[in-house]
Amino acid sequence: MSYAVDAMFVCRELRAPPGDPHVARNARAACSITGVRRRIIQFHQDESGDWVAALDCGHVQHMRHRPPFFVRPWVEDAVGRQARIGTQLDCVRCDRMEWPDGVVPYRRTPEFGQDTVPRGLTSCHATKTGVWARIHVLEGMLQYHVEAPVGRCLTVAAPSTAIVVPELRHRVEMQGPVRFYVEFHRPRVKPAA
């Protein structure tokens, strides 16, 4: 199992922007994994001096140049890093629907029941870039459907929550009497446009 995860991770790392001289085109072509794509909004160094990309979803991802496993000579140069701002990476933490650090609540819906849920929540919709949410089920249960690239259907029974990932199309389906609300969160610092 760990081999499959490692192979997927290595495969993701082989993909590069068109024209990138550091990665062979045939290596990119061999990788057909698609995940949740997120834009790089800035870089910073961690406590070990490794470069970390901040993504528009609120997650971060290390960007190391350690050949032959990670071939990214551009990360060691300020001009190279600046050129990558705005490019997209697969965010494995969004793929796993993991809650990011540093988001704060800013809005909450009223409580809804099976007879009062807005039609918009039962139809496919998505939050905006950087907007996370938690569906809090207080009583009963509902089905939470998340479309591709994540592609999941979760049963959320009281008292529990489900994570809504930014920009992923999703909907809820009532499973009998239910009472729930949605709480919206965003990063403390708004992502650069």
PDB file of C-alpha atoms in Angstrom:
ATOM      1  CA  MET A   1       0.000   0.000   0.000  1.00  0.00           C
ATOM      2  CA  SER A   2       2.715   2.492   0.868  1.00  0.00           C
ATOM      3  CA  TYR A   3       4.365   1.715  -2.471  1.00  0.00           C
ATOM      4  CA  ALA A   4       1.206   2.803  -4.312  1.00  0.00           C
ATOM      5  CA  VAL A   5       1.048   6.040  -2.334  1.00  0.00           C
ATOM      6  CA  ASP A   6       4.737   6.709  -2.947  1.00  0.00           C
ATOM      7  CA  ALA A   7       4.360   5.911  -6.643  1.00  0.00           C
ATOM      8  CA  MET A   8       1.420   8.314  -6.860  1.00  0.00           C
ATOM      9  CA  PHE A   9       3.404  11.027  -5.093  1.00  0.00           C
ATOM     10  CA  VAL A  10       6.434  10.563  -7.347  1.00  0.00           C
ATOM     11  CA  CYS A  11       4.185  10.500 -10.392  1.00  0.00           C
ATOM     12  CA  ARG A  12       2.577  13.791  -9.383  1.00  0.00           C
ATOM     13  CA  GLU A  13       5.991  15.348  -8.918  1.00  0.00           C
ATOM     14  CA  LEU A  14       7.066  14.409 -12.442  1.00  0.00           C
ATOM     15  CA  ARG A  15       4.455  16.662 -14.019  1.00  0.00           C
ATOM     16  CA  ALA A  16       5.752  20.086 -14.940  1.00  0.00           C
ATOM     17  CA  PRO A  17       4.650  23.107 -16.957  1.00  0.00           C
ATOM     18  CA  PRO A  18       5.077  22.751 -20.744  1.00  0.00           C
ATOM     19  CA  GLY A  19       8.599  23.654 -21.771  1.00  0.00           C
ATOM     20  CA  ASP A  20      10.158  22.884 -18.387  1.00  0.00           C
ATOM     21  CA  PRO A  21      13.656  21.656 -19.316  1.00  0.00           C
ATOM     22  CA  HIS A  22      14.143  19.834 -16.003  1.00  0.00           C
ATOM     23  CA  VAL A  23      11.581  17.080 -16.531  1.00  0.00           C
ATOM     24  CA  ALA A  24      11.387  14.762 -19.523  1.00  0.00           C
ATOM     25  CA  ARG A  25       8.146  14.934 -21.512  1.00  0.00           C
ATOM     26  CA  ASN A  26       7.798  11.138 -21.536  1.00  0.00           C
ATOM     27  CA  ALA A  27       7.829  11.122 -17.714  1.00  0.00           C
ATOM     28  CA  ARG A  28       4.954  13.634 -17.685  1.00  0.00           C
ATOM     29  CA  ALA A  29       3.043  11.630 -20.279  1.00  0.00           C
ATOM     30  CA  ALA A  30       3.347   8.476 -18.158  1.00  0.00           C
ATOM     31  CA  CYS A  31       1.461  10.157 -15.319  1.00  0.00           C
ATOM     32  CA  SER A  32      -2.269  10.453 -15.789  1.00  0.00           C
ATOM     33  CA  ILE A  33      -3.190  11.155 -12.173  1.00  0.00           C
ATOM     34  CA  THR A  34      -5.437  14.158 -11.774  1.00  0.00           C
ATOM     35  CA  GLY A  35      -6.231  15.736  -8.481  1.00  0.00           C
ATOM     36  CA  VAL A  36      -7.394  19.028  -7.082  1.00  0.00           C
ATOM     37  CA  ARG A  37      -5.290  21.731  -8.751  1.00  0.00           C
ATOM     38  CA  ARG A  38      -4.327  24.813  -6.697  1.00  0.00           C
ATOM     39  CA  ARG A  39      -2.411  27.973  -7.567  1.00  0.00           C
ATOM     40  CA  ILE A  40       0.832  28.927  -5.822  1.00  0.00           C
ATOM     41  CA  ILE A  41       0.334  32.343  -4.189  1.00  0.00           C
ATOM     42  CA  GLN A  42       3.677  32.769  -2.407  1.00  0.00           C
ATOM     43  CA  PHE A  43       6.802  31.048  -1.079  1.00  0.00           C
ATOM     44  CA  HIS A  44       8.445  31.047   2.338  1.00  0.00           C
ATOM     45  CA  GLN A  45      11.153  29.030   4.053  1.00  0.00           C
ATOM     46  CA  ASP A  46      10.454  26.642   6.905  1.00  0.00           C
ATOM     47  CA  GLU A  47      12.585  26.287  10.038  1.00  0.00           C
ATOM     48  CA  SER A  48      14.959  23.923   8.164  1.00  0.00           C
ATOM     49  CA  GLY A  49      15.477  26.355   5.298  1.00  0.00           C
ATOM     50  CA  ASP A  50      13.385  24.359   2.809  1.00  0.00           C
ATOM     51  CA  TRP A  51      11.103  26.308   0.476  1.00  0.00           C
ATOM     52  CA  VAL A  52       7.363  25.958   0.987  1.00  0.00           C
ATOM     53  CA  ALA A  53       4.675  26.992  -1.507  1.00  0.00           C
ATOM     54  CA  ALA A  54       1.513  28.538  -0.054  1.00  0.00           C
ATOM     55  CA  LEU A  55      -1.479  27.517  -2.166  1.00  0.00           C
ATOM     56  CA  ASP A  56      -4.700  29.445  -2.770  1.00  0.00           C
ATOM     57  CA  CYS A  57      -6.649  26.774  -0.863  1.00  0.00           C
ATOM     58  CA  GLY A  58      -4.788  27.559   2.382  1.00  0.00           C
ATOM     59  CA  HIS A  59      -2.585  24.457   2.323  1.00  0.00           C
ATOM     60  CA  VAL A  60       1.195  24.530   1.982  1.00  0.00           C
ATOM     61  CA  GLN A  61       3.501  22.190   0.083  1.00  0.00           C
ATOM     62  CA  HIS A  62       7.269  21.767   0.321  1.00  0.00           C
ATOM     63  CA  MET A  63       9.186  22.519  -2.880  1.00  0.00           C
ATOM     64  CA  ARG A  64      12.602  20.885  -2.547  1.00  0.00           C
ATOM     65  CA  HIS A  65      15.393  20.444  -5.070  1.00  0.00           C
ATOM     66  CA  ARG A  66      16.838  17.035  -4.183  1.00  0.00           C
ATOM     67  CA  PRO A  67      17.780  15.155  -7.372  1.00  0.00           C
ATOM     68  CA  PRO A  68      17.033  12.528  -8.525  1.00  0.00           C
ATOM     69  CA  PHE A  69      13.802  12.427  -6.518  1.00  0.00           C
ATOM     70  CA  PHE A  70      12.820  16.110  -6.718  1.00  0.00           C
ATOM     71  CA  VAL A  71      14.301  18.019  -9.629  1.00  0.00           C
ATOM     72  CA  ARG A  72      13.414  21.653  -9.045  1.00  0.00           C
ATOM     73  CA  PRO A  73      16.494  23.839  -9.486  1.00  0.00           C
ATOM     74  CA  TRP A  74      14.191  26.845  -9.959  1.00  0.00           C
ATOM     75  CA  VAL A  75      13.220  26.755  -6.250  1.00  0.00           C
ATOM     76  CA  GLU A  76      16.746  27.757  -5.204  1.00  0.00           C
ATOM     77  CA  ASP A  77      16.542  31.022  -7.144  1.00  0.00           C
ATOM     78  CA  ALA A  78      14.298  34.013  -6.338  1.00  0.00           C
ATOM     79  CA  VAL A  79      13.577  34.605 -10.024  1.00  0.00           C
ATOM     80  CA  GLY A  80      12.663  30.927 -10.478  1.00  0.00           C
ATOM     81  CA  ARG A  81      10.289  30.997  -7.511  1.00  0.00           C
ATOM     82  CA  GLN A  82       8.692  34.248  -8.678  1.00  0.00           C
ATOM     83  CA  ALA A  83       8.115  32.722 -12.124  1.00  0.00           C
ATOM     84  CA  ARG A  84       6.107  29.898 -10.483  1.00  0.00           C
ATOM     85  CA  ILE A  85       3.661  32.201  -8.670  1.00  0.00           C
ATOM     86  CA  GLY A  86       0.248  31.489 -10.178  1.00  0.00           C
ATOM     87  CA  THR A  87       1.159  28.064 -11.536  1.00  0.00           C
ATOM     88  CA  GLN A  88      -0.909  25.113 -10.387  1.00  0.00           C
ATOM     89  CA  LEU A  89       0.042  22.088  -8.315  1.00  0.00           C
ATOM     90  CA  ASP A  90      -1.932  19.026  -7.309  1.00  0.00           C
ATOM     91  CA  CYS A  91      -2.919  19.569  -3.678  1.00  0.00           C
ATOM     92  CA  VAL A  92      -2.915  16.137  -2.059  1.00  0.00           C
ATOM     93  CA  ARG A  93      -4.385  17.594   1.138  1.00  0.00           C
ATOM     94  CA  CYS A  94      -7.405  18.899  -0.810  1.00  0.00           C
ATOM     95  CA  ASP A  95      -7.649  15.469  -2.495  1.00  0.00           C
ATOM     96  CA  ARG A  96      -7.933  13.985   1.013  1.00  0.00           C
ATOM     97  CA  MET A  97     -10.354  16.753   2.099  1.00  0.00           C
ATOM     98  CA  GLU A  98      -8.034  17.821   4.947  1.00  0.00           C
ATOM     99  CA  TRP A  99      -8.813  20.970   6.884  1.00  0.00           C
ATOM    100  CA  PRO A 100      -6.041  23.599   6.503  1.00  0.00           C
ATOM    101  CA  ASP A 101      -4.310  25.426   9.351  1.00  0.00           C
ATOM    102  CA  GLY A 102      -4.984  29.122   9.789  1.00  0.00           C
ATOM    103  CA  VAL A 103      -8.580  29.451   8.585  1.00  0.00           C
ATOM    104  CA  VAL A 104     -11.093  31.375  10.658  1.00  0.00           C
ATOM    105  CA  PRO A 105     -14.909  31.332  10.665  1.00  0.00           C
ATOM    106  CA  TYR A 106     -16.613  34.356   9.151  1.00  0.00           C
ATOM    107  CA  ARG A 107     -20.223  33.314   8.518  1.00  0.00           C
ATOM    108  CA  ARG A 108     -22.787  30.742   9.552  1.00  0.00           C
ATOM    109  CA  THR A 109     -26.101  29.805   7.999  1.00  0.00           C
ATOM    110  CA  PRO A 110     -29.280  29.401  10.038  1.00  0.00           C
ATOM    111  CA  GLU A 111     -30.207  25.855  10.993  1.00  0.00           C
ATOM    112  CA  PHE A 112     -31.975  23.926   8.238  1.00  0.00           C
ATOM    113  CA  GLY A 113     -34.292  20.903   8.350  1.00  0.00           C
ATOM    114  CA  GLN A 114     -35.418  18.519   5.641  1.00  0.00           C
ATOM    115  CA  ASP A 115     -38.326  20.883   4.870  1.00  0.00           C
ATOM    116  CA  THR A 116     -36.394  24.162   5.070  1.00  0.00           C
ATOM    117  CA  VAL A 117     -33.112  23.361   3.281  1.00  0.00           C
ATOM    118  CA  PRO A 118     -32.522  25.804   0.395  1.00  0.00           C
ATOM    119  CA  ARG A 119     -32.687  24.277  -3.072  1.00  0.00           C
ATOM    120  CA  GLY A 120     -29.156  25.561  -3.735  1.00  0.00           C
ATOM    121  CA  LEU A 121     -27.694  23.190  -1.143  1.00  0.00           C
ATOM    122  CA  THR A 122     -29.371  20.166  -2.727  1.00  0.00           C
ATOM    123  CA  SER A 123     -28.120  21.141  -6.206  1.00  0.00           C
ATOM    124  CA  CYS A 124     -24.470  20.964  -7.248  1.00  0.00           C
ATOM    125  CA  HIS A 125     -22.644  24.109  -6.222  1.00  0.00           C
ATOM    126  CA  ALA A 126     -19.200  25.151  -4.970  1.00  0.00           C
ATOM    127  CA  THR A 127     -17.618  27.652  -2.613  1.00  0.00           C
ATOM    128  CA  LYS A 128     -15.219  30.289  -3.929  1.00  0.00           C
ATOM    129  CA  THR A 129     -11.427  30.121  -3.964  1.00  0.00           C
ATOM    130  CA  GLY A 130     -10.080  29.917  -0.417  1.00  0.00           C
ATOM    131  CA  VAL A 131     -13.526  29.446   1.179  1.00  0.00           C
ATOM    132  CA  TRP A 132     -13.785  26.318   3.326  1.00  0.00           C
ATOM    133  CA  ALA A 133     -16.912  25.175   5.129  1.00  0.00           C
ATOM    134  CA  ARG A 134     -18.079  22.647   7.676  1.00  0.00           C
ATOM    135  CA  ILE A 135     -21.499  21.045   7.503  1.00  0.00           C
ATOM    136  CA  HIS A 136     -22.590  20.519  11.132  1.00  0.00           C
ATOM    137  CA  VAL A 137     -25.263  17.834  11.451  1.00  0.00           C
ATOM    138  CA  LEU A 138     -27.071  18.305  14.769  1.00  0.00           C
ATOM    139  CA  GLU A 139     -29.843  15.705  14.391  1.00  0.00           C
ATOM    140  CA  GLY A 140     -30.518  12.927  11.896  1.00  0.00           C
ATOM    141  CA  MET A 141     -28.301  12.329   8.886  1.00  0.00           C
ATOM    142  CA  LEU A 142     -27.633  13.481   5.347  1.00  0.00           C
ATOM    143  CA  GLN A 143     -25.673  12.330   2.312  1.00  0.00           C
ATOM    144  CA  TYR A 144     -22.860  14.627   1.239  1.00  0.00           C
ATOM    145  CA  HIS A 145     -21.882  14.165  -2.432  1.00  0.00           C
ATOM    146  CA  VAL A 146     -18.566  15.593  -3.692  1.00  0.00           C
ATOM    147  CA  GLU A 147     -17.933  15.502  -7.437  1.00  0.00           C
ATOM    148  CA  ALA A 148     -14.687  14.761  -9.301  1.00  0.00           C
ATOM    149  CA  PRO A 149     -11.790  14.996  -8.946  1.00  0.00           C
ATOM    150  CA  VAL A 150     -12.382  13.883  -5.339  1.00  0.00           C
ATOM    151  CA  GLY A 151     -15.562  11.911  -6.093  1.00  0.00           C
ATOM    152  CA  ARG A 152     -16.955  10.869  -2.705  1.00  0.00           C
ATOM    153  CA  CYS A 153     -20.318  10.240  -1.117  1.00  0.00           C
ATOM    154  CA  LEU A 154     -20.349  10.460   2.667  1.00  0.00           C
ATOM    155  CA  THR A 155     -23.098   9.750   5.166  1.00  0.00           C
ATOM    156  CA  VAL A 156     -22.932  12.443   7.837  1.00  0.00           C
ATOM    157  CA  ALA A 157     -24.852  11.463  10.974  1.00  0.00           C
ATOM    158  CA  ALA A 158     -25.383  13.589  14.075  1.00  0.00           C
ATOM    159  CA  PRO A 159     -23.400  14.734  15.906  1.00  0.00           C
ATOM    160  CA  SER A 160     -20.672  15.149  13.298  1.00  0.00           C
ATOM    161  CA  THR A 161     -19.328  17.414  10.593  1.00  0.00           C
ATOM    162  CA  ALA A 162     -18.223  17.182   6.965  1.00  0.00           C
ATOM    163  CA  ILE A 163     -15.568  19.307   5.282  1.00  0.00           C
ATOM    164  CA  VAL A 164     -16.402  21.374   2.193  1.00  0.00           C
ATOM    165  CA  VAL A 165     -13.288  21.991   0.076  1.00  0.00           C
ATOM    166  CA  PRO A 166     -13.042  25.274  -1.888  1.00  0.00           C
ATOM    167  CA  GLU A 167     -14.214  25.197  -5.508  1.00  0.00           C
ATOM    168  CA  LEU A 168     -15.236  21.505  -5.449  1.00  0.00           C
ATOM    169  CA  ARG A 169     -18.772  20.941  -6.677  1.00  0.00           C
ATOM    170  CA  HIS A 170     -20.923  19.238  -4.075  1.00  0.00           C
ATOM    171  CA  ARG A 171     -24.483  18.835  -2.810  1.00  0.00           C
ATOM    172  CA  VAL A 172     -26.383  17.433   0.142  1.00  0.00           C
ATOM    173  CA  GLU A 173     -29.256  14.959   0.124  1.00  0.00           C
ATOM    174  CA  MET A 174     -31.630  14.639   3.057  1.00  0.00           C
ATOM    175  CA  GLN A 175     -32.004  11.197   4.640  1.00  0.00           C
ATOM    176  CA  GLY A 176     -35.215  11.757   6.586  1.00  0.00           C
ATOM    177  CA  PRO A 177     -35.589  14.227   9.457  1.00  0.00           C
ATOM    178  CA  VAL A 178     -32.384  16.229   9.845  1.00  0.00           C
ATOM    179  CA  ARG A 179     -31.187  19.466  11.424  1.00  0.00           C
ATOM    180  CA  PHE A 180     -27.894  21.059  10.267  1.00  0.00           C
ATOM    181  CA  TYR A 181     -26.080  24.309   9.507  1.00  0.00           C
ATOM    182  CA  VAL A 182     -23.043  25.331   7.468  1.00  0.00           C
ATOM    183  CA  GLU A 183     -20.148  27.379   8.856  1.00  0.00           C
ATOM    184  CA  PHE A 184     -17.848  29.169   6.378  1.00  0.00           C
ATOM    185  CA  HIS A 185     -14.127  29.766   6.959  1.00  0.00           C
ATOM    186  CA  ARG A 186     -11.368  31.611   5.106  1.00  0.00           C
ATOM    187  CA  PRO A 187      -7.628  32.180   5.551  1.00  0.00           C
ATOM    188  CA  ARG A 188      -6.563  34.875   7.998  1.00  0.00           C
ATOM    189  CA  VAL A 189      -4.654  36.518   5.180  1.00  0.00           C
ATOM    190  CA  LYS A 190      -6.622  36.751   1.957  1.00  0.00           C
ATOM    191  CA  PRO A 191      -4.838  34.998  -0.977  1.00  0.00           C
ATOM    192  CA  ALA A 192      -3.315  37.294  -3.590  1.00  0.00           C
ATOM    193  CA  ALA A 193      -5.341  37.606  -6.782  1.00  0.00           C
TER     194      ALA A 193
END
